[in-house]
Amino acid sequence: MIIQVVLVSCVIDLADLLTISPREDTCRTGWFDDGDVTILGDKELLADLQRNHGDHICENPVDMEAQTISGLKSYQTLNTFNRFNCTEGFICLNSEQKRRRCDDYKVMFTCTGSFCSGCRTRWFDVDDPSGNGDYEVLSELLTVYPREICSRPLAIEAQTRSGTPASLTGDTFQVYDATYGFACVNADQSDSRCEDYRVRFTCPEVFCSVSQECRTGWFSSDDPSGVGDIESITHLLQKYPEHICYNPIAIHAQTVAGIPAKHTGNTFLTYDVTYGFACINSDQSSGKCEDYRVMLTCPMDFCQVCRTGWFDIDDPSGRGDYETLQQILVEHPEGVCSDPLGIEAMTTAGTPALQTNNVFQVYDATYGFACVNAEQPPNKPCEDYKVRFTCPPQFCEHRRPPAVA
């Protein structure tokens, strides 16, 4: 029997319906294209895909979509389909086509439950719909947050900033999959305006099992009085040899007043962990760059030389959780140095700070750590955190007890 289908939702047991609320998060996989068009047609069967791609596909998908490898949606082609459902997968047979042979298709699945939540990143929001639309593209996010997202996510979720799942907004999405990310174009909407979205990804478990990283303090080795503000990794290593790792894995930039670089309106010649940060005055519409400082995220071996114990002097029961260096020095004057090289933060339950969904007002070795409840997504207050610092080697040598005769 020939079936012409665009998108089919799988049947869910009554028991499942009772446990799934209308607002439950679902996540979308990447695209899969295991079968080429042969003399018979094209097939992308779920059983074959699960066997070939293991944990990149959930056991029981709840939806499936198909499009040609060039990106044409299935309903826009002239093909009819022999199979098109998330229980079996996809089959297009040449013998069943009236006008043309089957196109070459790829498929994507929608999942729910533990598949989506196993190794989840925090939410990311790098764009808004004020221009052509809202673009939360994986390649751009990997550039801005190179160590917070895996390069090949298992799944992606999207929701509005107020917490409404993307599937319930009524918007049409140009891109929404774990392979490319998310894009909502204003011109594609009936009301000519996308909602403001954020996304998060599900990564392989090995991504979450990687050792925690540590952050340096803030450094400003230049100002925009010349050609611009250039904070190169090479120059920073020369100027602060003991305070910066030689192989950083992420870079963060903000003005000396504390405004994140992405919110200044400046254009950057470079902003990556390979070369560092550079803002050139002549590239700016205003003719002048802001004065910037940078902070680096380093591998754990940088923070293991002279490490303090963990400190937990506050909890989020008030305005938030404040584990500031200044207050820790007051309460534990012998326990931490005044000029740490690095800082680590994790919840009291042992989850690294970057793997929570919290947003941090402060997280650096210069000032310490602060998570403010009012800055978190709705109904997601701050976790309870603890911090520890990496100090210059002489701090540990000074604290070392005398040798026993």
Coordinates of C-alpha atoms in Angstrom, one line a residue:
M1 CA 0.0 0.0 0.0
I2 CA 1.3 3.5 -1.0
I3 CA 1.2 6.1 1.8
Q4 CA 1.6 9.8 1.1
V5 CA 2.7 11.3 4.5
V6 CA 4.5 14.4 5.5
L7 CA 4.9 14.0 9.3
V8 CA 3.5 11.3 11.4
S9 CA 3.3 11.2 15.2
C10 CA 3.7 7.8 16.7
V11 CA 1.1 6.4 19.0
I12 CA 1.7 6.9 22.7
D13 CA 0.3 4.5 25.3
L14 CA -2.4 5.9 27.6
A15 CA -0.1 5.3 30.5
D16 CA 2.5 7.5 28.8
L17 CA 0.0 10.3 28.2
L18 CA -0.8 10.4 31.9
T19 CA 2.9 11.1 32.7
I20 CA 3.7 13.5 29.8
S21 CA 2.5 17.1 30.3
P22 CA 1.7 19.3 27.3
R23 CA 4.8 21.3 28.0
E24 CA 7.3 18.4 28.3
D25 CA 10.5 19.0 26.5
T26 CA 11.3 17.0 23.5
C27 CA 14.5 17.0 21.5
R28 CA 15.5 16.5 17.9
T29 CA 18.3 14.4 16.6
G30 CA 20.6 15.2 13.8
W31 CA 20.0 14.1 10.2
F32 CA 20.8 10.6 9.0
D33 CA 21.4 9.5 5.5
D34 CA 22.6 5.9 5.3
G35 CA 21.0 4.8 2.0
D36 CA 21.6 6.2 -1.4
V37 CA 19.1 6.1 -4.2
T38 CA 19.4 2.7 -6.0
I39 CA 17.5 1.1 -8.8
L40 CA 14.8 0.3 -6.2
G41 CA 14.6 3.6 -4.4
D42 CA 15.8 5.0 -1.1
K43 CA 15.3 3.7 2.4
E44 CA 16.2 4.9 5.9
L45 CA 14.8 2.3 8.2
L46 CA 14.9 3.0 12.0
A47 CA 16.2 -0.5 12.9
D48 CA 19.2 0.0 10.5
L49 CA 19.9 3.5 11.7
Q50 CA 19.8 2.5 15.4
R51 CA 22.2 -0.4 14.6
N52 CA 24.6 1.9 12.7
H53 CA 24.5 5.0 14.9
G54 CA 24.0 3.6 18.4
D55 CA 23.3 6.2 21.0
H56 CA 22.7 9.0 18.4
I57 CA 19.0 7.8 18.0
C58 CA 16.6 7.1 20.9
E59 CA 15.0 3.7 21.2
N60 CA 11.4 4.9 20.7
P61 CA 11.1 8.1 18.7
V62 CA 7.9 10.0 18.9
D63 CA 8.1 11.8 15.5
M64 CA 10.1 11.6 12.3
E65 CA 10.8 14.1 9.5
A66 CA 12.3 13.6 6.1
Q67 CA 13.8 15.9 3.5
T68 CA 16.1 15.6 0.5
I69 CA 19.8 15.9 1.1
S70 CA 19.6 19.3 -0.6
G71 CA 17.2 20.4 2.1
L72 CA 13.8 20.2 0.2
K73 CA 11.1 19.1 2.7
S74 CA 9.3 15.8 1.9
Y75 CA 6.0 17.4 1.2
Q76 CA 7.6 19.7 -1.4
T77 CA 8.8 16.8 -3.6
L78 CA 6.7 14.9 -6.1
N79 CA 7.4 11.6 -4.5
T80 CA 5.0 9.2 -2.7
F81 CA 6.2 7.1 0.2
N82 CA 5.9 3.4 0.9
R83 CA 6.8 3.9 4.6
F84 CA 7.0 7.1 6.5
N85 CA 6.6 6.8 10.3
C86 CA 8.8 6.9 13.4
T87 CA 8.2 3.3 14.3
E88 CA 9.6 1.8 11.1
G89 CA 11.4 4.7 9.3
F90 CA 11.3 5.8 5.7
I91 CA 11.0 3.9 2.3
C92 CA 10.6 5.5 -1.1
L93 CA 10.3 3.0 -4.0
N94 CA 10.9 4.0 -7.6
S95 CA 8.3 1.6 -8.8
E96 CA 5.6 3.5 -6.9
Q97 CA 6.4 6.9 -8.4
K98 CA 4.2 8.4 -11.0
R99 CA 6.3 11.3 -12.3
R100 CA 9.9 10.8 -11.3
R101 CA 12.2 8.4 -9.4
C102 CA 12.8 8.9 -5.7
D103 CA 15.0 11.7 -4.5
D104 CA 17.8 11.0 -2.1
Y105 CA 16.5 11.6 1.4
K106 CA 17.7 12.0 5.0
V107 CA 15.6 11.6 8.2
M108 CA 15.5 13.1 11.6
F109 CA 13.7 11.9 14.7
T110 CA 12.1 13.6 17.7
C111 CA 12.8 12.0 21.1
T112 CA 11.7 12.4 24.7
G113 CA 12.7 11.2 28.1
S114 CA 16.1 10.2 29.3
F115 CA 17.6 10.4 25.8
C116 CA 17.3 14.1 25.9
S117 CA 18.5 14.7 29.4
G118 CA 21.5 12.3 29.8
C119 CA 24.4 14.7 29.1
R120 CA 22.8 18.1 28.7
T121 CA 24.4 21.5 28.1
R122 CA 23.1 24.7 29.6
W123 CA 20.9 27.0 27.5
F124 CA 22.5 29.3 24.9
D125 CA 21.0 32.4 23.4
V126 CA 23.3 34.3 21.0
D127 CA 20.7 36.0 18.9
D128 CA 17.2 37.6 18.9
P129 CA 14.6 38.2 16.2
S130 CA 15.3 41.9 15.9
G131 CA 17.0 41.4 12.5
N132 CA 16.0 38.8 9.9
G133 CA 15.1 36.3 12.6
D134 CA 16.6 34.3 15.5
Y135 CA 19.6 32.2 14.6
E136 CA 21.1 29.9 17.2
V137 CA 23.5 28.0 14.8
L138 CA 25.7 25.2 16.1
S139 CA 28.8 26.3 14.2
E140 CA 28.6 29.8 15.7
L141 CA 27.9 28.5 19.2
L142 CA 30.9 26.3 19.0
T143 CA 33.0 29.3 18.1
V144 CA 31.7 31.4 21.0
Y145 CA 31.5 28.5 23.6
P146 CA 34.1 26.0 22.3
R147 CA 34.3 23.9 25.4
E148 CA 30.7 24.0 26.5
I149 CA 29.2 22.2 23.6
C150 CA 30.2 18.9 21.9
S151 CA 31.0 19.1 18.2
R152 CA 28.5 16.4 17.3
P153 CA 25.4 16.7 19.6
L154 CA 23.0 13.8 19.9
A155 CA 20.0 16.2 20.1
I156 CA 18.9 19.8 20.4
E157 CA 16.0 21.4 22.2
A158 CA 14.6 24.9 21.6
Q159 CA 12.3 27.1 23.7
T160 CA 11.5 30.7 24.1
R161 CA 13.3 32.8 26.7
S162 CA 10.1 32.5 28.8
G163 CA 10.3 28.7 28.7
T164 CA 7.7 27.7 26.1
P165 CA 8.8 24.7 24.0
A166 CA 9.4 25.7 20.3
S167 CA 6.8 23.2 19.2
L168 CA 4.1 25.1 21.0
T169 CA 4.8 28.6 19.7
G170 CA 3.2 28.2 16.2
D171 CA 6.4 29.5 14.5
T172 CA 7.8 27.8 11.4
F173 CA 11.5 26.9 11.6
Q174 CA 13.9 27.0 8.7
V175 CA 16.4 24.8 10.7
Y176 CA 15.8 22.9 13.9
D177 CA 18.1 19.9 14.3
A178 CA 21.2 18.7 16.1
T179 CA 23.3 18.8 13.0
Y180 CA 23.0 22.5 12.2
G181 CA 21.2 24.1 15.1
F182 CA 18.2 26.4 15.1
A183 CA 17.0 29.2 12.8
C184 CA 13.6 31.0 12.8
V185 CA 13.2 33.5 9.9
N186 CA 10.8 36.4 10.4
A187 CA 9.7 36.3 6.8
D188 CA 8.5 32.7 7.1
Q189 CA 6.0 33.6 9.9
S190 CA 2.3 34.4 9.5
D191 CA 2.8 37.4 11.8
S192 CA 6.2 38.3 10.3
R193 CA 7.9 37.9 13.7
C194 CA 9.7 35.0 15.4
E195 CA 9.7 34.5 19.2
D196 CA 13.1 35.0 20.9
Y197 CA 14.6 31.5 21.4
R198 CA 17.3 29.7 23.2
V199 CA 18.7 26.2 22.7
R200 CA 20.5 23.5 24.5
F201 CA 22.1 20.3 23.3
T202 CA 22.4 16.7 24.5
C203 CA 25.9 15.3 24.1
P204 CA 27.5 11.9 24.3
E205 CA 28.1 10.8 27.9
V206 CA 31.9 11.0 27.4
F207 CA 31.5 14.8 27.0
C208 CA 30.1 15.1 30.5
S209 CA 32.7 12.9 32.0
V210 CA 35.6 15.1 30.9
S211 CA 37.5 16.6 33.9
Q212 CA 36.3 20.0 35.1
E213 CA 38.1 23.1 33.8
C214 CA 39.3 26.2 35.6
R215 CA 39.1 29.9 34.9
T216 CA 41.9 32.5 35.2
G217 CA 41.4 36.1 36.4
W218 CA 40.9 39.0 34.1
F219 CA 43.8 40.5 32.1
S220 CA 44.1 43.8 30.2
S221 CA 47.5 44.3 28.5
D222 CA 46.4 46.9 26.0
D223 CA 43.9 49.7 25.5
P224 CA 42.3 51.3 22.3
S225 CA 44.5 54.4 22.3
G226 CA 46.5 53.1 19.4
V227 CA 45.2 51.1 16.4
G228 CA 42.8 49.3 18.8
D229 CA 42.7 46.9 21.8
I230 CA 44.8 43.8 21.2
E231 CA 44.9 41.1 23.9
S232 CA 46.8 38.4 22.1
I233 CA 47.6 35.0 23.8
T234 CA 51.3 35.4 22.9
H235 CA 51.5 38.9 24.5
L236 CA 49.5 37.8 27.6
L237 CA 51.9 34.8 28.1
Q238 CA 54.9 37.1 27.9
K239 CA 53.4 39.7 30.4
Y240 CA 51.8 37.2 32.8
P241 CA 53.8 34.0 32.4
E242 CA 52.7 32.4 35.7
H243 CA 49.1 33.4 35.6
I244 CA 48.1 32.1 32.2
C245 CA 48.2 28.6 30.8
Y246 CA 50.0 28.1 27.5
N247 CA 47.2 26.0 26.0
P248 CA 43.9 27.7 26.9
I249 CA 40.7 26.0 25.8
A250 CA 38.3 29.0 25.8
I251 CA 38.5 32.8 26.0
H252 CA 36.0 35.3 27.4
A253 CA 36.1 39.1 26.7
Q254 CA 34.4 42.0 28.3
T255 CA 35.0 45.7 28.8
V256 CA 36.9 46.8 31.8
A257 CA 33.6 48.0 33.1
G258 CA 32.2 44.5 32.9
I259 CA 30.1 44.6 29.8
P260 CA 30.3 41.3 27.7
A261 CA 32.0 41.8 24.4
K262 CA 29.0 40.6 22.4
H263 CA 26.9 43.4 23.9
T264 CA 29.1 46.3 23.0
G265 CA 28.3 46.6 19.2
N266 CA 32.0 46.4 18.3
T267 CA 33.3 44.3 15.5
F268 CA 36.3 42.0 16.3
L269 CA 39.2 41.2 14.1
T270 CA 39.7 38.0 16.1
Y271 CA 38.1 36.5 19.2
D272 CA 39.2 32.9 19.6
V273 CA 41.4 30.9 21.9
T274 CA 44.1 30.3 19.2
Y275 CA 45.1 34.0 18.7
G276 CA 43.3 35.8 21.5
F277 CA 41.2 39.0 21.1
A278 CA 41.6 42.0 18.8
C279 CA 39.4 45.0 18.2
I280 CA 40.6 47.5 15.6
N281 CA 39.4 51.1 15.8
S282 CA 39.1 51.6 12.0
D283 CA 36.7 48.6 11.8
Q284 CA 34.1 50.3 14.1
S285 CA 31.3 52.5 12.9
S286 CA 32.0 54.8 15.9
G287 CA 35.7 54.8 15.0
K288 CA 36.7 53.6 18.4
C289 CA 36.9 50.3 20.3
E290 CA 35.9 49.8 23.9
D291 CA 38.7 49.0 26.4
Y292 CA 38.6 45.3 26.9
R293 CA 40.0 42.6 29.2
V294 CA 40.0 38.9 28.7
M295 CA 39.8 35.7 30.9
L296 CA 40.9 32.3 29.8
T297 CA 39.6 28.8 30.6
C298 CA 42.5 26.4 31.1
P299 CA 42.9 22.6 31.2
M300 CA 42.8 21.0 34.7
D301 CA 46.6 20.4 34.8
F302 CA 47.1 24.2 35.1
C303 CA 45.0 24.2 38.3
Q304 CA 46.5 21.2 40.0
V305 CA 49.9 22.6 41.0
C306 CA 48.9 24.5 44.2
R307 CA 45.2 24.0 44.9
T308 CA 43.2 25.1 47.9
G309 CA 40.5 23.2 49.6
W310 CA 36.8 23.8 48.7
F311 CA 35.0 26.8 50.2
D312 CA 31.3 27.0 50.7
I313 CA 30.5 30.2 52.7
D314 CA 27.0 30.9 51.2
D315 CA 23.9 29.2 49.8
P316 CA 21.2 30.4 47.4
S317 CA 18.5 30.8 50.1
G318 CA 18.8 34.6 49.9
R319 CA 19.5 36.6 46.7
G320 CA 21.8 33.9 45.4
D321 CA 25.0 32.1 46.1
Y322 CA 28.0 34.4 46.6
E323 CA 31.4 32.7 47.0
T324 CA 33.5 35.8 46.5
L325 CA 37.3 35.8 46.9
Q326 CA 37.2 38.9 49.2
Q327 CA 34.8 37.3 51.7
I328 CA 36.6 34.0 51.6
L329 CA 39.9 35.8 52.4
V330 CA 38.1 37.4 55.4
E331 CA 36.7 34.1 56.7
H332 CA 39.7 31.9 55.8
P333 CA 42.8 34.2 55.6
E334 CA 45.3 31.4 55.7
G335 CA 43.3 29.1 53.4
V336 CA 43.6 31.0 50.1
C337 CA 46.0 33.4 48.4
S338 CA 45.1 37.0 47.5
D339 CA 46.1 36.6 43.9
P340 CA 44.7 33.2 42.6
L341 CA 45.8 31.9 39.2
G342 CA 42.5 30.0 38.7
I343 CA 39.1 29.1 40.1
E344 CA 36.8 26.1 39.9
A345 CA 33.2 26.0 40.9
M346 CA 30.8 23.1 41.3
T347 CA 27.6 22.3 43.1
T348 CA 27.8 20.9 46.6
A349 CA 26.5 17.7 45.0
G350 CA 29.6 17.6 42.7
T351 CA 28.2 18.9 39.3
P352 CA 30.6 21.2 37.5
A353 CA 29.2 24.7 37.3
L354 CA 29.2 24.8 33.5
Q355 CA 27.0 21.7 33.4
T356 CA 24.2 23.3 35.3
N357 CA 21.5 25.6 33.7
N358 CA 22.5 28.5 35.9
V359 CA 23.8 31.9 34.6
F360 CA 26.7 33.3 36.5
Q361 CA 27.2 37.0 37.3
V362 CA 30.8 36.4 38.3
Y363 CA 33.0 33.4 37.7
D364 CA 36.7 34.2 37.6
A365 CA 39.8 34.1 39.7
T366 CA 39.9 37.9 40.2
Y367 CA 36.6 38.2 42.0
G368 CA 35.4 34.7 42.8
F369 CA 31.9 33.4 42.0
A370 CA 28.4 34.7 42.2
C371 CA 25.1 33.2 41.0
V372 CA 22.1 35.6 41.4
N373 CA 18.6 34.0 41.7
A374 CA 16.9 36.9 39.8
E375 CA 19.1 36.3 36.8
Q376 CA 18.0 32.7 36.3
P377 CA 15.3 31.3 34.0
P378 CA 11.8 31.1 35.5
N379 CA 11.5 28.5 38.4
K380 CA 15.2 27.7 38.1
P381 CA 17.0 29.3 41.1
C382 CA 20.7 29.0 41.6
E383 CA 22.2 25.7 42.8
D384 CA 24.3 25.6 46.0
Y385 CA 27.9 26.0 44.9
K386 CA 31.4 25.6 46.3
V387 CA 34.7 26.9 44.9
R388 CA 38.4 26.3 45.2
F389 CA 41.4 28.3 43.9
T390 CA 44.7 27.6 42.3
C391 CA 47.5 29.7 43.8
P392 CA 51.1 30.5 42.9
P393 CA 53.4 27.7 43.9
Q394 CA 55.1 29.8 46.6
F395 CA 51.8 29.9 48.4
C396 CA 51.8 26.1 48.9
E397 CA 55.5 26.2 49.7
H398 CA 54.9 28.7 52.5
R399 CA 52.1 26.6 53.9
R400 CA 54.1 23.3 53.7
P401 CA 54.8 21.9 57.1
P402 CA 58.4 21.5 58.1
A403 CA 60.0 18.1 57.4
V404 CA 60.0 15.6 60.3
A405 CA 63.5 14.8 61.5

